[in-house]
Tab-separated table of C-alpha atoms in Angstrom:
chain	number	residue	atom	x	y	z
A	1	MET	CA	24.422	88.241	-144.022
A	2	GLY	CA	27.770	89.001	-143.133
A	3	PHE	CA	27.096	92.240	-142.045
A	4	LEU	CA	23.924	90.975	-139.823
A	5	LEU	CA	26.262	88.579	-138.271
A	6	ALA	CA	29.068	91.124	-137.431
A	7	GLU	CA	26.293	93.195	-135.869
A	8	ARG	CA	25.051	90.414	-133.704
A	9	ILE	CA	28.418	89.654	-132.506
A	10	PHE	CA	29.077	93.469	-131.540
A	11	LYS	CA	25.793	93.702	-129.827
A	12	SER	CA	26.246	94.377	-126.128
A	13	MET	CA	24.664	92.662	-123.397
A	14	GLN	CA	23.350	93.312	-120.035
A	15	LEU	CA	25.974	92.911	-117.383
A	16	GLU	CA	25.160	91.401	-113.939
A	17	TYR	CA	26.498	93.375	-111.356
A	18	ASP	CA	26.880	93.985	-107.304
A	19	HIS	CA	25.244	96.972	-106.102
A	20	TYR	CA	26.390	99.133	-103.047
A	21	PRO	CA	23.881	102.057	-102.611
A	22	ALA	CA	24.956	105.350	-101.317
A	23	PRO	CA	24.091	106.444	-97.678
A	24	PRO	CA	21.543	109.215	-97.776
A	25	GLY	CA	22.972	112.577	-98.460
A	26	VAL	CA	26.240	111.618	-100.459
A	27	THR	CA	26.698	113.337	-103.470
A	28	ALA	CA	29.767	111.937	-104.790
A	29	GLU	CA	30.370	110.509	-108.264
A	30	PRO	CA	29.362	106.669	-108.543
A	31	LEU	CA	32.198	104.471	-108.988
A	32	ILE	CA	32.135	101.407	-111.388
A	33	LEU	CA	34.584	98.654	-110.504
A	34	LEU	CA	36.088	95.977	-113.256
A	35	HIS	CA	37.500	92.788	-112.171
A	36	GLY	CA	40.443	90.823	-113.968
A	37	LEU	CA	40.499	87.761	-116.035
A	38	PHE	CA	38.657	84.679	-114.483
A	39	GLY	CA	37.487	86.745	-111.648
A	40	ALA	CA	34.010	88.228	-110.955
A	41	ALA	CA	32.156	91.264	-109.250
A	42	ILE	CA	32.481	89.408	-106.003
A	43	ASN	CA	36.310	90.129	-105.923
A	44	TRP	CA	35.786	93.445	-105.039
A	45	ARG	CA	33.368	92.844	-102.208
A	46	TYR	CA	35.707	94.072	-99.386
A	47	ILE	CA	36.722	97.031	-101.229
A	48	CYS	CA	33.418	97.846	-102.058
A	49	GLN	CA	31.982	97.682	-98.441
A	50	ALA	CA	35.080	99.849	-97.148
A	51	LEU	CA	34.409	102.497	-99.953
A	52	GLN	CA	30.442	102.462	-100.102
A	53	PRO	CA	30.108	104.912	-97.153
A	54	GLY	CA	31.345	107.742	-99.354
A	55	ARG	CA	29.672	106.757	-102.725
A	56	GLU	CA	27.328	104.583	-104.662
A	57	ILE	CA	29.311	101.631	-106.349
A	58	TYR	CA	28.574	98.875	-108.903
A	59	ALA	CA	30.963	96.047	-109.434
A	60	LEU	CA	30.195	94.304	-112.799
A	61	ASP	CA	30.622	90.900	-114.205
A	62	LEU	CA	32.422	91.271	-117.599
A	63	ARG	CA	31.162	89.261	-120.312
A	64	ASN	CA	31.887	85.593	-120.131
A	65	HIS	CA	32.625	85.964	-116.615
A	66	GLY	CA	30.720	85.604	-113.274
A	67	ARG	CA	26.984	85.677	-113.889
A	68	SER	CA	27.172	87.901	-117.226
A	69	PRO	CA	25.796	86.498	-120.298
A	70	HIS	CA	28.393	84.481	-122.822
A	71	ALA	CA	29.579	85.717	-125.971
A	72	ALA	CA	31.807	84.984	-128.981
A	73	SER	CA	33.554	88.138	-128.887
A	74	MET	CA	35.725	89.890	-126.269
A	75	THR	CA	37.449	92.584	-128.088
A	76	PHE	CA	37.957	95.844	-125.940
A	77	PRO	CA	35.304	97.946	-127.837
A	78	HIS	CA	32.865	95.397	-127.433
A	79	MET	CA	33.293	95.123	-123.803
A	80	ALA	CA	33.669	98.954	-123.120
A	81	ARG	CA	30.246	99.138	-125.128
A	82	ASP	CA	28.898	96.826	-122.719
A	83	VAL	CA	29.947	99.518	-119.804
A	84	PHE	CA	28.568	102.383	-121.912
A	85	GLU	CA	25.129	100.509	-122.098
A	86	PHE	CA	25.166	99.245	-118.671
A	87	MET	CA	25.781	103.281	-117.619
A	88	ALA	CA	22.700	104.036	-119.933
A	89	ALA	CA	20.512	101.540	-118.257
A	90	LYS	CA	21.500	102.963	-114.687
A	91	ARG	CA	21.240	106.629	-115.944
A	92	LEU	CA	24.769	107.271	-115.094
A	93	SER	CA	25.916	110.487	-117.203
A	94	SER	CA	29.629	110.105	-115.615
A	95	CYS	CA	31.096	108.223	-112.650
A	96	ASP	CA	34.495	107.292	-111.707
A	97	LEU	CA	35.968	103.937	-112.994
A	98	LEU	CA	38.378	101.367	-111.566
A	99	GLY	CA	39.425	98.085	-113.173
A	100	HIS	CA	42.054	95.562	-112.349
A	101	SER	CA	44.159	93.566	-114.934
A	102	LEU	CA	41.693	92.770	-117.567
A	103	GLY	CA	39.336	94.760	-116.097
A	104	GLY	CA	41.847	97.691	-116.110
A	105	LYS	CA	42.497	97.362	-120.011
A	106	VAL	CA	38.649	97.735	-120.566
A	107	ALA	CA	38.389	100.614	-118.077
A	108	MET	CA	41.339	102.327	-120.571
A	109	GLN	CA	39.451	101.754	-123.587
A	110	ALA	CA	36.267	103.164	-121.981
A	111	ALA	CA	37.846	106.053	-120.837
A	112	LEU	CA	39.647	106.647	-124.178
A	113	GLU	CA	36.405	106.344	-126.322
A	114	ARG	CA	34.580	108.265	-123.985
A	115	PRO	CA	36.322	110.484	-121.725
A	116	GLU	CA	33.428	112.831	-121.219
A	117	GLN	CA	31.856	110.128	-119.105
A	118	PHE	CA	34.592	109.211	-116.737
A	119	ILE	CA	35.673	111.595	-114.162
A	120	ARG	CA	38.562	109.944	-113.001
A	121	LEU	CA	40.158	106.706	-114.107
A	122	ILE	CA	42.050	104.064	-111.838
A	123	VAL	CA	43.935	101.101	-113.129
A	124	ALA	CA	45.214	98.517	-110.882
A	125	ASP	CA	48.457	96.409	-112.204
A	126	ILE	CA	48.282	96.372	-115.924
A	127	ALA	CA	49.508	98.717	-118.829
A	128	PRO	CA	48.170	99.614	-121.999
A	129	LYS	CA	50.663	97.091	-123.858
A	130	GLN	CA	51.033	93.752	-125.602
A	131	TYR	CA	51.447	90.901	-122.975
A	132	PRO	CA	53.190	87.474	-123.519
A	133	PRO	CA	51.002	84.326	-122.761
A	134	ARG	CA	50.721	84.186	-118.945
A	135	HIS	CA	47.873	81.761	-118.261
A	136	ASP	CA	48.925	78.489	-119.668
A	137	ASP	CA	49.014	76.994	-116.121
A	138	ILE	CA	45.499	78.090	-115.512
A	139	PHE	CA	44.342	76.796	-118.923
A	140	GLU	CA	45.998	73.459	-117.898
A	141	ALA	CA	44.222	73.315	-114.753
A	142	ILE	CA	40.679	74.028	-116.044
A	143	ASP	CA	41.288	71.006	-118.740
A	144	ALA	CA	42.424	68.634	-115.719
A	145	VAL	CA	39.076	69.207	-113.696
A	146	ASP	CA	36.605	66.527	-114.998
A	147	ARG	CA	33.413	67.856	-114.302
A	148	SER	CA	31.395	64.928	-114.939
A	149	THR	CA	33.026	63.035	-111.884
A	150	ILE	CA	33.839	65.358	-109.354
A	151	GLY	CA	31.645	65.561	-106.373
A	152	SER	CA	33.140	68.789	-104.722
A	153	ARG	CA	35.522	71.725	-105.111
A	154	GLN	CA	37.709	69.690	-102.726
A	155	GLN	CA	38.248	67.133	-105.031
A	156	ALA	CA	38.926	69.567	-107.969
A	157	ASP	CA	41.309	71.272	-105.785
A	158	GLU	CA	43.075	67.813	-105.413
A	159	LEU	CA	43.305	67.480	-109.125
A	160	ILE	CA	45.120	70.656	-109.792
A	161	LYS	CA	47.315	71.287	-107.094
A	162	ASP	CA	50.247	69.861	-108.633
A	163	ILE	CA	49.612	72.173	-111.697
A	164	LEU	CA	48.742	75.229	-109.531
A	165	PRO	CA	51.023	74.995	-106.283
A	166	ASP	CA	49.755	78.190	-104.831
A	167	GLN	CA	46.361	77.787	-103.050
A	168	ALA	CA	45.394	81.222	-103.273
A	169	THR	CA	45.497	80.721	-106.830
A	170	ARG	CA	43.572	77.414	-106.836
A	171	LEU	CA	40.633	78.990	-104.537
A	172	PHE	CA	40.267	82.056	-106.799
A	173	LEU	CA	40.139	79.661	-109.747
A	174	LEU	CA	37.621	77.296	-108.364
A	175	THR	CA	35.068	80.008	-107.267
A	176	ASN	CA	34.124	79.761	-111.014
A	177	LEU	CA	32.857	76.212	-110.501
A	178	ARG	CA	28.975	76.087	-109.924
A	179	ARG	CA	26.880	73.066	-109.261
A	180	ASP	CA	23.581	72.913	-110.768
A	181	ASP	CA	20.102	71.390	-109.331
A	182	ALA	CA	21.188	68.053	-110.704
A	183	GLY	CA	24.572	68.147	-108.580
A	184	LYS	CA	26.505	68.297	-111.995
A	185	PHE	CA	29.580	70.922	-111.890
A	186	SER	CA	30.207	73.522	-114.687
A	187	TRP	CA	32.663	76.645	-115.072
A	188	ARG	CA	30.770	80.082	-114.851
A	189	ILE	CA	33.455	81.516	-117.368
A	190	ASN	CA	33.005	80.867	-120.828
A	191	MET	CA	36.648	79.108	-121.648
A	192	ASP	CA	35.775	78.897	-125.159
A	193	ALA	CA	35.666	82.338	-125.925
A	194	ILE	CA	38.659	83.100	-123.554
A	195	ARG	CA	40.760	80.823	-125.359
A	196	LYS	CA	39.757	82.054	-128.840
A	197	ASN	CA	40.339	85.766	-127.815
A	198	TYR	CA	43.114	85.289	-125.590
A	199	SER	CA	45.753	87.201	-127.943
A	200	ILE	CA	43.170	90.412	-128.293
A	201	ILE	CA	42.774	90.612	-124.766
A	202	SER	CA	46.429	90.298	-124.065
A	203	GLY	CA	46.733	93.079	-126.113
A	204	PRO	CA	46.685	97.379	-125.571
A	205	PRO	CA	43.334	98.869	-125.510
A	206	ALA	CA	42.966	100.479	-129.285
A	207	VAL	CA	41.487	103.781	-129.874
A	208	PRO	CA	43.555	105.469	-132.674
A	209	GLY	CA	44.515	108.922	-131.751
A	210	ALA	CA	42.777	109.167	-128.448
A	211	ARG	CA	44.042	110.552	-125.188
A	212	TYR	CA	42.389	110.590	-121.586
A	213	ASP	CA	43.313	114.085	-120.367
A	214	LYS	CA	41.454	113.816	-117.102
A	215	PRO	CA	43.177	112.539	-113.840
A	216	ALA	CA	44.257	108.796	-113.908
A	217	LEU	CA	45.841	106.804	-111.106
A	218	PHE	CA	47.913	103.620	-111.925
A	219	ILE	CA	48.743	101.728	-109.324
A	220	LYS	CA	51.328	98.840	-109.416
A	221	GLY	CA	52.438	95.683	-107.287
A	222	ALA	CA	56.150	96.117	-106.195
A	223	ARG	CA	56.485	92.277	-106.534
A	224	SER	CA	54.390	92.365	-109.992
A	225	PRO	CA	56.032	92.271	-113.200
A	226	TYR	CA	52.723	93.606	-115.331
A	227	ILE	CA	54.158	97.413	-115.131
A	228	LYS	CA	57.667	97.954	-115.905
A	229	ASP	CA	59.631	101.222	-116.061
A	230	GLU	CA	59.394	101.252	-119.800
A	231	ASP	CA	55.744	101.383	-119.852
A	232	ARG	CA	55.562	104.510	-118.280
A	233	ALA	CA	56.192	106.527	-121.632
A	234	GLU	CA	53.123	104.809	-123.315
A	235	ILE	CA	50.920	105.428	-120.003
A	236	GLN	CA	51.992	109.145	-120.198
A	237	ARG	CA	51.227	109.388	-123.880
A	238	LEU	CA	47.653	107.729	-123.553
A	239	PHE	CA	46.814	109.367	-119.959
A	240	PRO	CA	48.970	112.650	-119.814
A	241	ARG	CA	47.957	113.297	-116.171
A	242	ALA	CA	48.465	109.736	-114.831
A	243	GLU	CA	50.076	109.385	-111.616
A	244	LEU	CA	51.915	105.620	-110.590
A	245	ARG	CA	51.944	104.695	-107.190
A	246	THR	CA	53.505	101.514	-106.100
A	247	ILE	CA	52.265	99.379	-103.199
A	248	GLU	CA	55.042	97.093	-101.496
A	249	GLN	CA	54.905	93.712	-100.497
A	250	SER	CA	52.551	93.198	-103.046
A	251	GLY	CA	52.101	91.184	-106.418
A	252	HIS	CA	49.602	91.522	-109.291
A	253	TRP	CA	46.452	91.146	-107.055
A	254	VAL	CA	47.312	94.641	-105.185
A	255	HIS	CA	43.432	94.985	-103.734
A	256	THR	CA	43.457	91.463	-102.089
A	257	GLU	CA	47.149	91.146	-100.865
A	258	GLN	CA	47.456	94.634	-99.343
A	259	PRO	CA	43.905	95.939	-99.166
A	260	GLU	CA	44.433	98.558	-96.700
A	261	GLU	CA	47.160	100.402	-98.603
A	262	PHE	CA	45.388	99.995	-101.795
A	263	LEU	CA	42.173	101.637	-99.998
A	264	LYS	CA	44.174	104.504	-98.591
A	265	ILE	CA	45.581	105.541	-102.326
A	266	VAL	CA	42.108	105.097	-103.886
A	267	ARG	CA	40.603	107.337	-101.303
A	268	GLU	CA	43.229	109.907	-101.546
A	269	PHE	CA	42.856	109.998	-105.368
A	270	LEU	CA	39.021	109.890	-105.312
A	271	GLY	CA	38.988	112.799	-102.850
A	272	LYS	CA	41.325	115.293	-104.828
């Protein structure tokens, strides 16, 4: 019985996604994009539209996020398997892979497990290491929203503005609030699973003995604390061909804070 339960938990799922078809005649490898914690595929819309003329693009909703199904487990092997099954369903034998933050760790896991399926890897502002808790304020803000009484996102925003003073952070979080046909609000994200798995997703990808020997690019925000100088050794150990680029005037959200510079760096790398 225990074995069956473990198999059921491990079973991957059909991820929801946004699809940006390639224009006629384009032969470049498809590109898969993975968002960060509390995010969704829609976070990549501008980047996808800007890159689309050159290739076919899929932006995925990770499990427990966006429109994708919920699951109790959020280990990196499970989330990488979701990506593999998505590729199999779309008959993608290989592709380029780009992930930000949590999505960057899932991308690293996938590339380390099955390097033959990924031509190039791009990781935005995350390192393959254990991080200390960084989202206590987000969890507090979510708990502060009484979904049974609010009538709009604006009311929810008022409830959490003292907890999250940064308006951009509040707007990002509140995109996860959805209203049903009866007018009641609920969270798209599976907060129970995220809380229970938080220590796991704060840790590094885990593929013992593996290396990804193909081209890899790590993009860091100059004002972000997520990739430090001391992280370079572990990045190079796992990804020997990795380049590290820094985007000035940017924090952790490199693709939204400095989208044009981000696009320039990504295009240069994918064009090699």
